[in-house]
CSV table of C-alpha atoms in Angstrom, one decimal:
chain,number,residue,atom,x,y,z
X,133,UNK,CA,114.6,71.5,125.3
X,134,UNK,CA,112.4,69.5,123.0
X,135,UNK,CA,113.7,68.5,119.5
X,136,UNK,CA,111.6,67.0,116.8
X,137,UNK,CA,113.3,65.6,113.7
X,138,UNK,CA,116.4,67.7,114.5
X,139,UNK,CA,114.2,70.9,114.7
X,140,UNK,CA,114.1,72.6,118.1
X,141,UNK,CA,110.6,73.4,119.6
X,142,UNK,CA,110.3,77.1,120.4
X,143,UNK,CA,109.6,77.6,124.1
X,144,UNK,CA,108.5,80.5,126.3
X,145,UNK,CA,111.1,83.3,126.1
X,146,UNK,CA,112.9,81.9,123.0
X,147,UNK,CA,111.6,84.6,120.7
X,148,UNK,CA,112.5,87.5,122.9
X,149,UNK,CA,115.4,89.2,121.2
X,150,UNK,CA,115.6,86.7,118.3
X,151,UNK,CA,117.5,88.1,115.3
X,152,UNK,CA,115.0,87.1,112.6
X,153,UNK,CA,111.8,85.0,112.3
X,154,UNK,CA,109.9,83.9,109.2
X,155,UNK,CA,106.2,83.5,109.5
X,156,UNK,CA,104.3,81.4,107.0
X,157,UNK,CA,100.8,82.7,105.8
X,158,UNK,CA,100.6,81.5,102.2
X,159,UNK,CA,96.9,82.0,101.6
X,160,UNK,CA,94.6,84.7,100.5
X,161,UNK,CA,94.1,88.4,101.3
X,162,UNK,CA,91.6,87.8,104.1
X,163,UNK,CA,93.7,85.1,105.6
X,164,UNK,CA,96.8,87.4,105.7
X,165,UNK,CA,94.8,90.3,107.3
X,166,UNK,CA,93.3,88.0,109.9
X,167,UNK,CA,96.9,87.2,111.0
X,168,UNK,CA,97.9,90.9,111.4
X,169,UNK,CA,97.4,91.0,115.2
X,170,UNK,CA,99.8,88.0,115.6
X,171,UNK,CA,102.3,89.4,113.1
X,172,UNK,CA,102.3,92.8,114.9
X,173,UNK,CA,102.9,91.0,118.3
X,174,UNK,CA,105.7,88.9,116.8
X,175,UNK,CA,107.3,92.0,115.3
X,176,UNK,CA,107.4,93.7,118.7
X,177,UNK,CA,109.5,91.0,120.2
X,178,UNK,CA,111.6,90.6,117.1
X,179,UNK,CA,112.0,94.3,116.0
X,180,UNK,CA,113.2,95.1,112.5
X,181,UNK,CA,116.6,96.7,111.9
X,182,UNK,CA,117.8,98.9,109.1
X,183,UNK,CA,119.1,97.7,105.7
X,184,UNK,CA,117.9,95.1,103.2
X,185,UNK,CA,119.3,92.1,105.1
X,186,UNK,CA,118.6,93.4,108.6
X,187,UNK,CA,116.9,91.3,111.3
X,188,UNK,CA,113.1,91.3,111.9
X,189,UNK,CA,110.0,89.4,111.0
X,190,UNK,CA,109.3,88.4,107.4
X,191,UNK,CA,106.2,86.9,106.1
X,192,UNK,CA,106.2,84.0,103.6
X,193,UNK,CA,103.2,84.7,101.3
X,194,UNK,CA,102.2,84.7,97.6
X,195,UNK,CA,103.9,87.5,95.7
X,196,UNK,CA,100.7,89.3,94.8
X,197,UNK,CA,100.1,89.9,98.6
X,198,UNK,CA,103.5,91.4,99.2
X,199,UNK,CA,102.3,95.0,99.0
X,200,UNK,CA,99.9,94.3,101.9
X,201,UNK,CA,102.7,92.7,103.9
X,202,UNK,CA,104.5,96.0,103.6
X,203,UNK,CA,101.6,97.7,105.4
X,204,UNK,CA,101.8,95.6,108.5
X,205,UNK,CA,103.3,97.7,111.3
X,206,UNK,CA,106.7,96.4,112.4
X,207,UNK,CA,107.0,93.6,109.8
X,208,UNK,CA,110.4,93.6,108.0
X,209,UNK,CA,109.1,92.4,104.6
X,210,UNK,CA,107.8,89.5,102.5
X,211,UNK,CA,109.3,86.3,101.1
X,212,UNK,CA,107.9,84.4,98.2
X,213,UNK,CA,106.5,80.9,98.4
X,214,UNK,CA,106.3,77.9,96.1
X,215,UNK,CA,103.0,76.4,97.2
X,216,UNK,CA,103.5,76.3,101.0
X,217,UNK,CA,107.3,76.2,100.9
X,218,UNK,CA,109.2,79.5,101.6
X,219,UNK,CA,111.7,80.5,98.9
X,220,UNK,CA,114.1,81.7,101.6
X,221,UNK,CA,114.8,81.4,105.4
X,222,UNK,CA,116.6,84.0,107.5
X,223,UNK,CA,120.0,83.3,108.9
X,224,UNK,CA,118.8,81.9,112.2
X,225,UNK,CA,116.3,79.7,110.4
X,226,UNK,CA,113.5,80.3,113.0
X,227,UNK,CA,110.0,79.8,111.6
X,228,UNK,CA,106.4,80.3,112.9
X,229,UNK,CA,103.5,78.5,111.2
X,230,UNK,CA,100.6,81.0,111.0
X,231,UNK,CA,99.2,79.2,108.0
X,232,UNK,CA,97.0,76.3,109.3
X,233,UNK,CA,96.6,73.3,111.4
X,234,UNK,CA,98.9,71.1,109.4
X,235,UNK,CA,100.1,68.6,108.5
X,236,UNK,CA,100.8,70.0,105.0
X,237,UNK,CA,102.1,73.4,106.1
X,238,UNK,CA,104.2,71.9,108.9
X,239,UNK,CA,105.8,69.5,106.5
X,240,UNK,CA,106.5,72.3,104.0
X,241,UNK,CA,108.3,74.3,106.7
X,242,UNK,CA,110.2,71.3,108.0
X,243,UNK,CA,111.3,70.6,104.4
X,244,UNK,CA,113.0,74.0,104.4
X,245,UNK,CA,115.2,72.7,107.2
X,246,UNK,CA,114.6,75.3,110.0
X,247,UNK,CA,116.5,75.2,113.2
X,248,UNK,CA,113.5,76.0,115.4
X,249,UNK,CA,109.7,76.1,114.8
X,250,UNK,CA,106.5,77.2,116.5
X,251,UNK,CA,103.3,75.6,115.3
X,252,UNK,CA,100.1,74.0,116.5
X,253,UNK,CA,100.4,70.3,117.3
X,254,UNK,CA,99.7,68.1,114.2
X,255,UNK,CA,100.3,64.4,114.6
X,256,UNK,CA,102.3,62.7,113.3
X,257,UNK,CA,104.4,65.5,111.8
X,258,UNK,CA,104.7,67.8,114.8
X,259,UNK,CA,104.1,66.6,118.4
X,260,UNK,CA,104.5,70.0,120.2
X,261,UNK,CA,102.6,73.2,120.6
X,262,UNK,CA,99.0,73.9,121.7
X,263,UNK,CA,96.0,72.0,120.3
X,264,UNK,CA,94.1,73.4,117.3
X,265,UNK,CA,90.5,74.5,117.8
X,266,UNK,CA,88.0,75.1,115.0
X,267,UNK,CA,85.8,77.1,117.4
X,268,UNK,CA,87.7,80.3,117.6
X,269,UNK,CA,88.3,83.3,115.4
X,270,UNK,CA,91.4,83.4,113.2
X,271,UNK,CA,92.7,86.5,115.0
X,272,UNK,CA,92.3,84.8,118.4
X,273,UNK,CA,93.8,81.5,117.1
X,274,UNK,CA,97.2,83.0,116.0
X,275,UNK,CA,97.5,85.2,119.1
X,276,UNK,CA,96.9,82.1,121.2
X,277,UNK,CA,99.7,80.3,119.5
X,278,UNK,CA,102.0,83.2,120.3
X,279,UNK,CA,100.7,83.3,123.9
X,280,UNK,CA,101.9,79.7,124.3
X,281,UNK,CA,105.5,81.0,124.1
X,282,UNK,CA,105.0,84.1,126.1
X,283,UNK,CA,104.3,86.6,123.3
X,284,UNK,CA,101.4,88.8,124.1
X,285,UNK,CA,99.2,89.4,121.1
X,286,UNK,CA,96.0,91.4,121.1
X,287,UNK,CA,93.4,90.1,118.5
X,288,UNK,CA,91.9,93.6,118.3
X,289,UNK,CA,95.1,95.1,116.8
X,290,UNK,CA,94.1,94.8,113.2
X,291,UNK,CA,95.3,98.2,112.0
X,292,UNK,CA,97.5,98.6,108.9
X,293,UNK,CA,99.7,101.5,107.8
X,294,UNK,CA,98.2,103.8,105.2
X,295,UNK,CA,99.6,103.3,101.7
X,296,UNK,CA,101.8,106.2,100.4
X,297,UNK,CA,99.7,106.5,97.2
X,298,UNK,CA,97.0,108.9,96.1
X,299,UNK,CA,93.5,107.7,96.7
X,300,UNK,CA,91.5,107.6,93.4
X,301,UNK,CA,88.2,108.5,95.0
X,302,UNK,CA,88.3,110.0,98.5
X,303,UNK,CA,85.2,109.5,100.7
X,304,UNK,CA,83.8,106.9,98.4
X,305,UNK,CA,80.9,104.5,99.1
X,306,UNK,CA,82.6,101.2,98.1
X,307,UNK,CA,80.6,98.3,96.9
X,308,UNK,CA,82.8,95.3,96.4
X,309,UNK,CA,81.0,93.0,93.9
X,310,UNK,CA,83.5,90.1,93.9
X,311,UNK,CA,83.8,86.9,95.9
X,312,UNK,CA,86.1,83.9,95.6
X,313,UNK,CA,83.3,81.3,95.2
X,314,UNK,CA,79.7,81.1,94.2
X,315,UNK,CA,78.3,80.4,97.7
X,316,UNK,CA,79.9,83.6,99.0
X,317,UNK,CA,78.8,85.8,96.0
X,318,UNK,CA,75.9,88.3,96.6
X,319,UNK,CA,73.7,88.7,93.5
X,320,UNK,CA,74.4,91.7,91.3
X,321,UNK,CA,70.9,93.0,91.5
X,322,UNK,CA,71.2,93.4,95.3
X,323,UNK,CA,74.2,95.7,94.7
X,324,UNK,CA,72.0,97.7,92.2
X,325,UNK,CA,69.5,98.2,94.9
X,326,UNK,CA,72.1,99.5,97.4
X,327,UNK,CA,73.7,101.7,94.8
X,328,UNK,CA,70.4,103.3,93.8
X,329,UNK,CA,69.6,104.0,97.5
X,330,UNK,CA,73.0,105.6,98.3
X,331,UNK,CA,73.2,109.4,98.4
X,332,UNK,CA,75.7,112.0,99.5
X,333,UNK,CA,78.9,110.6,98.1
X,334,UNK,CA,80.5,108.9,95.1
X,335,UNK,CA,79.6,105.2,94.7
X,336,UNK,CA,82.4,103.0,93.3
X,337,UNK,CA,82.4,99.3,92.4
X,338,UNK,CA,85.5,97.2,93.1
X,339,UNK,CA,86.5,93.7,92.3
X,340,UNK,CA,89.0,91.7,90.4
X,341,UNK,CA,89.5,91.7,86.6
X,342,UNK,CA,87.0,88.7,86.5
X,343,UNK,CA,84.4,90.9,88.2
X,344,UNK,CA,84.5,93.7,85.6
X,345,UNK,CA,81.4,92.5,83.6
X,346,UNK,CA,79.3,92.3,86.8
X,347,UNK,CA,80.5,95.7,88.0
X,348,UNK,CA,79.7,97.2,84.6
X,349,UNK,CA,76.2,95.7,84.7
X,350,UNK,CA,75.6,97.0,88.2
X,351,UNK,CA,76.8,100.5,87.1
X,352,UNK,CA,74.4,100.6,84.1
X,353,UNK,CA,71.4,99.3,86.0
X,354,UNK,CA,72.0,101.7,88.9
X,355,UNK,CA,72.6,104.7,86.7
X,356,UNK,CA,76.2,105.2,87.8
X,357,UNK,CA,78.9,106.8,85.5
X,358,UNK,CA,81.2,104.2,83.8
X,359,UNK,CA,84.1,105.7,85.8
X,360,UNK,CA,82.4,104.3,88.9
X,361,UNK,CA,83.7,100.9,87.9
X,362,UNK,CA,87.1,100.4,89.5
X,363,UNK,CA,87.0,96.6,89.3
X,364,UNK,CA,90.1,95.3,87.7
X,365,UNK,CA,91.7,98.8,87.6
X,366,UNK,CA,93.3,99.1,91.1
X,367,UNK,CA,96.5,97.6,92.4
X,368,UNK,CA,96.3,96.1,95.8
X,369,UNK,CA,98.0,99.2,97.2
X,370,UNK,CA,95.5,101.5,95.6
X,371,UNK,CA,92.6,99.4,96.7
X,372,UNK,CA,93.9,99.7,100.3
X,373,UNK,CA,94.2,103.5,99.8
X,374,UNK,CA,90.6,103.6,98.5
X,375,UNK,CA,89.3,101.7,101.5
X,376,UNK,CA,91.4,103.6,104.0
X,377,UNK,CA,89.6,106.8,102.9
X,378,UNK,CA,86.2,105.4,102.2
X,379,UNK,CA,83.0,106.5,104.0
X,380,UNK,CA,81.5,102.9,103.9
X,381,UNK,CA,82.3,99.5,102.5
X,382,UNK,CA,79.7,96.8,101.5
X,383,UNK,CA,81.1,93.4,100.6
X,384,UNK,CA,80.8,89.7,101.2
X,385,UNK,CA,83.3,88.1,103.6
X,386,UNK,CA,86.3,88.8,101.4
X,387,UNK,CA,89.7,90.5,101.8
X,388,UNK,CA,88.1,93.9,101.3
X,389,UNK,CA,86.0,93.4,104.4
X,390,UNK,CA,89.2,92.8,106.4
X,391,UNK,CA,90.7,96.0,104.8
X,392,UNK,CA,87.7,97.9,106.1
X,393,UNK,CA,88.4,96.5,109.6
X,394,UNK,CA,92.1,97.4,109.3
X,395,UNK,CA,91.2,101.0,108.7
X,396,UNK,CA,88.2,101.2,111.0
X,397,UNK,CA,85.9,102.1,108.1
X,398,UNK,CA,82.2,101.4,108.6
X,399,UNK,CA,81.3,98.2,106.8
X,400,UNK,CA,78.4,95.8,106.1
X,401,UNK,CA,79.6,92.3,105.5
X,402,UNK,CA,77.4,89.7,103.8
X,403,UNK,CA,78.3,86.3,105.0
X,404,UNK,CA,77.6,83.0,103.1
X,405,UNK,CA,78.5,79.6,104.4
X,406,UNK,CA,81.7,80.6,106.2
X,407,UNK,CA,81.5,80.9,109.9
X,408,UNK,CA,81.3,84.5,111.3
X,409,UNK,CA,82.8,83.1,114.5
X,410,UNK,CA,86.0,82.6,112.6
X,411,UNK,CA,85.9,85.4,110.1
X,412,UNK,CA,83.7,88.2,111.3
X,413,UNK,CA,85.2,91.7,111.7
X,414,UNK,CA,86.2,92.8,115.3
X,415,UNK,CA,83.1,93.4,117.4
X,416,UNK,CA,84.6,96.7,118.6
X,417,UNK,CA,84.6,98.3,115.2
X,418,UNK,CA,81.9,100.0,113.1
X,419,UNK,CA,81.0,96.8,111.3
X,420,UNK,CA,77.8,94.9,110.7
X,421,UNK,CA,77.5,91.2,109.8
X,422,UNK,CA,74.5,90.0,107.8
X,423,UNK,CA,73.9,86.3,107.4
X,424,UNK,CA,70.8,84.1,106.6
X,425,UNK,CA,69.6,81.5,108.9
X,426,UNK,CA,70.9,77.9,108.8
X,427,UNK,CA,74.2,76.0,109.2
X,428,UNK,CA,75.8,77.0,105.9
X,429,UNK,CA,73.6,79.5,104.0
X,430,UNK,CA,74.6,81.0,100.7
X,431,UNK,CA,75.1,84.7,100.6
X,432,UNK,CA,72.3,85.0,98.0
X,433,UNK,CA,69.8,84.2,100.8
X,434,UNK,CA,70.5,87.7,102.3
X,435,UNK,CA,67.9,90.2,101.0
X,436,UNK,CA,69.0,93.7,99.9
X,437,UNK,CA,66.9,95.4,102.6
X,438,UNK,CA,68.7,93.6,105.4
X,439,UNK,CA,71.9,95.2,104.1
X,440,UNK,CA,70.4,98.6,103.3
X,441,UNK,CA,69.0,98.9,106.9
X,442,UNK,CA,72.6,98.6,108.2
X,443,UNK,CA,74.0,100.9,105.5
X,444,UNK,CA,71.4,103.6,106.4
X,445,UNK,CA,72.2,103.3,110.1
X,446,UNK,CA,76.0,103.5,109.6
X,447,UNK,CA,75.8,106.5,107.4
X,448,UNK,CA,73.3,108.4,109.6
X,449,UNK,CA,75.8,110.0,112.0
X,450,UNK,CA,78.0,111.2,109.0
X,451,UNK,CA,75.0,112.6,107.3
X,452,UNK,CA,73.8,114.5,110.4
X,453,UNK,CA,77.3,115.9,111.2
């Protein structure tokens, strides 16, 4: 049994029947959803019990993401973080690093004084576990980490539970106008072109509170009713409910794109410089990826017609039914 700095290295079979496990994923919405297949697999070998302090898998994540953690099948619940450091460890103090390659996340978990840890190798902090590879998808990556200790994860199992809240606009055509940085942002006038072309269902515009001015401009230019602007008006749970019942989602490579994957909703995802190899939706789903040529193109290089062609194709079966 290997021990590093008084912390036991988790080995094959160790997680079977474990009482509780804490998994770190202290990043954004898309990051959390890309880890869903691994979290589901982990929850199947560490099943949740009844009661607020029962055993099971808990996820250490920023508090604003906790409503989404509650939608991951089998997961017991969420734990807050201070940066990368969990605010709490379960009684057995067993941790799994689903956050990154290290060494910062490894060091943060080790500072919480676990008894056992599973993580990718990260010299000099953690000299155990499989080697990290940049050339694989996030879903494959975390399932591979679990495979190294005998836990069978399937990277295609991205599904979430449906939220128990009312959907504001059922069967909507969702245009998500937000993005976390400029290189990933698709120009507002392209969304106007898509909105003008859509027929046969309510078009709604989503985004964060910071995206409200853009969403309002798109609505005006496209001739949409002001009530079509849902940016800044939806909780994370209601956003999930909206996407879960949508007819189509158009977005950049944001968390909303991963929500569409989780609910098998047809989607067109405009990629900027991020690698589709790492972040694209599952190939098995009704999803299309659009990206300009080059090593790290901006999303703005993708023309509206390239997206509209996919939108038209994805909506055609529904229109003909």
